[in-house]
Short mmCIF file of C-alpha atoms in Angstrom, two decimals:
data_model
loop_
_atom_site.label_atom_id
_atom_site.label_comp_id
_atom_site.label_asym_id
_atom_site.label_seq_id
_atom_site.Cartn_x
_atom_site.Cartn_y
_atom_site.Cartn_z
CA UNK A 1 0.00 0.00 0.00
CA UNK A 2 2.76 2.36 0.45
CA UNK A 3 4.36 1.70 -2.64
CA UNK A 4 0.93 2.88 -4.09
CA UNK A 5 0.67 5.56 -2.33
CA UNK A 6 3.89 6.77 -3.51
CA UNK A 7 3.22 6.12 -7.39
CA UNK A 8 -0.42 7.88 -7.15
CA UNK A 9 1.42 11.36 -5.91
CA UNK A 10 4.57 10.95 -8.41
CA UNK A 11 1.39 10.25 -11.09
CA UNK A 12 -0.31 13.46 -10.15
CA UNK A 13 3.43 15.68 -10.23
CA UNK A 14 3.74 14.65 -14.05
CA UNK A 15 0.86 15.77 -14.38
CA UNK A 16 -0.96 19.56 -14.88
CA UNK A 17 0.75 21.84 -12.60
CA UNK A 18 -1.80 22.64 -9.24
CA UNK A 19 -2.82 26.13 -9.47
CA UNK A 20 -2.85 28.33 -6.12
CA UNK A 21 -6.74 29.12 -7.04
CA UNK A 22 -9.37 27.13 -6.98
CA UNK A 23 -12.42 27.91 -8.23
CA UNK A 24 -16.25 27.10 -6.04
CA UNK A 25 -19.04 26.08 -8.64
CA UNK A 26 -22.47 26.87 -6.39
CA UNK A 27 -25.37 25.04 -6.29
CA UNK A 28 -28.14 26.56 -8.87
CA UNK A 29 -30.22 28.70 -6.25
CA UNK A 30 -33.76 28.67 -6.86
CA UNK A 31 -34.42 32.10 -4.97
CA UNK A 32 -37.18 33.32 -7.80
CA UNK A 33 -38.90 30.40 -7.90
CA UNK A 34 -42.01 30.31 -5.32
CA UNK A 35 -43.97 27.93 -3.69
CA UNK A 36 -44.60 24.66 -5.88
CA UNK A 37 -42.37 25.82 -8.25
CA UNK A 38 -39.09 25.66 -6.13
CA UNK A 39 -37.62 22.62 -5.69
CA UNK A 40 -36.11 23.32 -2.08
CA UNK A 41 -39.54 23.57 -0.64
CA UNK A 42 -38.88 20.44 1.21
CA UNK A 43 -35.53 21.04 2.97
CA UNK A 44 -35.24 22.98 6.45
CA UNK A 45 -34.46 26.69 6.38
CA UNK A 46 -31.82 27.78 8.82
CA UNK A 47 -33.62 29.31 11.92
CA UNK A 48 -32.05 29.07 15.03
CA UNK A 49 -34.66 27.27 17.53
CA UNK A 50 -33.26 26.35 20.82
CA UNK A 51 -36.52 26.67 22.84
CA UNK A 52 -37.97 23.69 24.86
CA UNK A 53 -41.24 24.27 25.27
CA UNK A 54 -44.14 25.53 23.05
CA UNK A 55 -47.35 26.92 24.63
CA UNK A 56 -48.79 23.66 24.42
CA UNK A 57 -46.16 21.40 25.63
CA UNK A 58 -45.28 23.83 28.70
CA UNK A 59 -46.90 22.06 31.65
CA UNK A 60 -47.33 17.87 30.38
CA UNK A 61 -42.67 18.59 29.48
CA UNK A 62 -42.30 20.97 32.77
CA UNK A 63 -43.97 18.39 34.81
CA UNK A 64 -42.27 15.48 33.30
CA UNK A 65 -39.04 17.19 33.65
CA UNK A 66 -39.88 18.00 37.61
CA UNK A 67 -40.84 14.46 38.12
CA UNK A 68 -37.80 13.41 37.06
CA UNK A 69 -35.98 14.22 40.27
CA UNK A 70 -36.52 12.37 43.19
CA UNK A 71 -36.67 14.62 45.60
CA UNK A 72 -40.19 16.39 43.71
CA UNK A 73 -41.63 12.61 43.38
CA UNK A 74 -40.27 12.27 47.25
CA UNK A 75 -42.44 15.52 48.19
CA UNK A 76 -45.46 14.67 46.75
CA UNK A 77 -45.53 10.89 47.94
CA UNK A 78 -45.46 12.11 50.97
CA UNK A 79 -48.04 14.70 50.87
CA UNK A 80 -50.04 12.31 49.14
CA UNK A 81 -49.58 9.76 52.22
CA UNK A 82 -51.27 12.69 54.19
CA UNK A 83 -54.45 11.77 52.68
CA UNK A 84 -54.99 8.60 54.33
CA UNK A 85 -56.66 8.94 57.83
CA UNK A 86 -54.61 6.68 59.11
CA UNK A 87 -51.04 7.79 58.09
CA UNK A 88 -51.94 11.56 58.01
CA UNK A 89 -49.58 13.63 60.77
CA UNK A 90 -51.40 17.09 59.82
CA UNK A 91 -54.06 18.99 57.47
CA UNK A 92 -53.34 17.12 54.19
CA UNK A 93 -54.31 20.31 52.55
CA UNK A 94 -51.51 21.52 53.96
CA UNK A 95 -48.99 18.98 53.43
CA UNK A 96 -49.41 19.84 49.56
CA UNK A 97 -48.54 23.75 50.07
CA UNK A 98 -44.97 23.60 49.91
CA UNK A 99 -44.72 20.84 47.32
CA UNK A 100 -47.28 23.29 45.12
CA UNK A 101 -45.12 26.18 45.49
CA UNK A 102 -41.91 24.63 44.72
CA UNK A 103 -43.10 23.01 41.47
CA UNK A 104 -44.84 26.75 41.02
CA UNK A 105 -41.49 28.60 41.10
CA UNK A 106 -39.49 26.11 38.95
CA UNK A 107 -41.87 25.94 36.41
CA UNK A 108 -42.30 29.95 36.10
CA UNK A 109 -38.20 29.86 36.42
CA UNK A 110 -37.98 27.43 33.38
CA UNK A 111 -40.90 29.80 31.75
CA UNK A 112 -38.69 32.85 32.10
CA UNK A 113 -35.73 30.86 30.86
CA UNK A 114 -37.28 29.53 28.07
CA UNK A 115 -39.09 32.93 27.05
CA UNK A 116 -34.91 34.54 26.89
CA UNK A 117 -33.80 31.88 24.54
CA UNK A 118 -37.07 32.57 22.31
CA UNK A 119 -36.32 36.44 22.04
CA UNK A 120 -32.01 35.70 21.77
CA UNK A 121 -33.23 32.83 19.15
CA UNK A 122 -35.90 35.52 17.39
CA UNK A 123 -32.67 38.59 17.74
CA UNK A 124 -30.37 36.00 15.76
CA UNK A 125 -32.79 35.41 12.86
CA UNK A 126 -33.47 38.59 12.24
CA UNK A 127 -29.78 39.63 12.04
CA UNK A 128 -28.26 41.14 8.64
CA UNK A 129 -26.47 38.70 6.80
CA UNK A 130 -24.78 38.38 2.86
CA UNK A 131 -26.25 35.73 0.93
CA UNK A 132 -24.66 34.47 -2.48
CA UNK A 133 -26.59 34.83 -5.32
CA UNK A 134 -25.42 33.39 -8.35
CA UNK A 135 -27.29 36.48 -10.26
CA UNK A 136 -25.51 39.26 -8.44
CA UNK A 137 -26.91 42.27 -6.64
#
């Protein structure tokens, strides 16, 4: 394999000289044709989306995501458990209070969060940029 390696670049040396240029052939752009007519209609544009949620989605992902740590499924077990006559230490009204209100501020933290990535991912796409155009101008 070396030796082969060695004849294919002697080959290419007898060759045409390499120029220092190089020359970029771009893809035909379709930017006047619209709708039906263009036949990029089915690839992705390039928008930036890093969001998580949509309005939709918010609470059934937020929840899951919350429920994912132990110590929220922990919490709420145990409030739950409050329910029962038998088992219940206090007010099980009560007993769901805190568990509420930390699930309430992590959920409007992750909104917040969420909400700054829309508006950096909305600044972004709406930024100036040069496009090539194979027609000039």
């Amino acid at each position: 394999m070396a030796r082969e390696g060695a004849r294919g670049s002697r080959a290419r040396k007898k060759g045409k000289k390499e120029s220092k240029t190089r020359v970029v052939h771009s893809n035909v752009l379709h930017e006047r044709a619209k709708g039906e007519e263009n036949p990029n209609r089915h690839y992705a544009d390039n928008k930036i989306k890093t969001t998580k949620y949509t309005l939709l989605s918010f609470l059934p992902k937020n929840l899951f995501e919350q429920f994912h740590r132990f110590a929220n499924v922990y919490f709420v077990f145990i409030a739950l458990l409050n329910f029962v006559p038998a088992l219940s230490a206090f007010q099980p009204e009560l007993s769901l209070a805190p568990v509420l209100f930390i699930l309430s501020v992590t959920a409007i933290k992750d909104l917040w969060e969420d909400y700054r990535r829309h508006r950096s991912d909305k600044e972004i796409n709406h930024m100036d940029c040069l496009v090539y155009s194979r027609y000039g101008g």
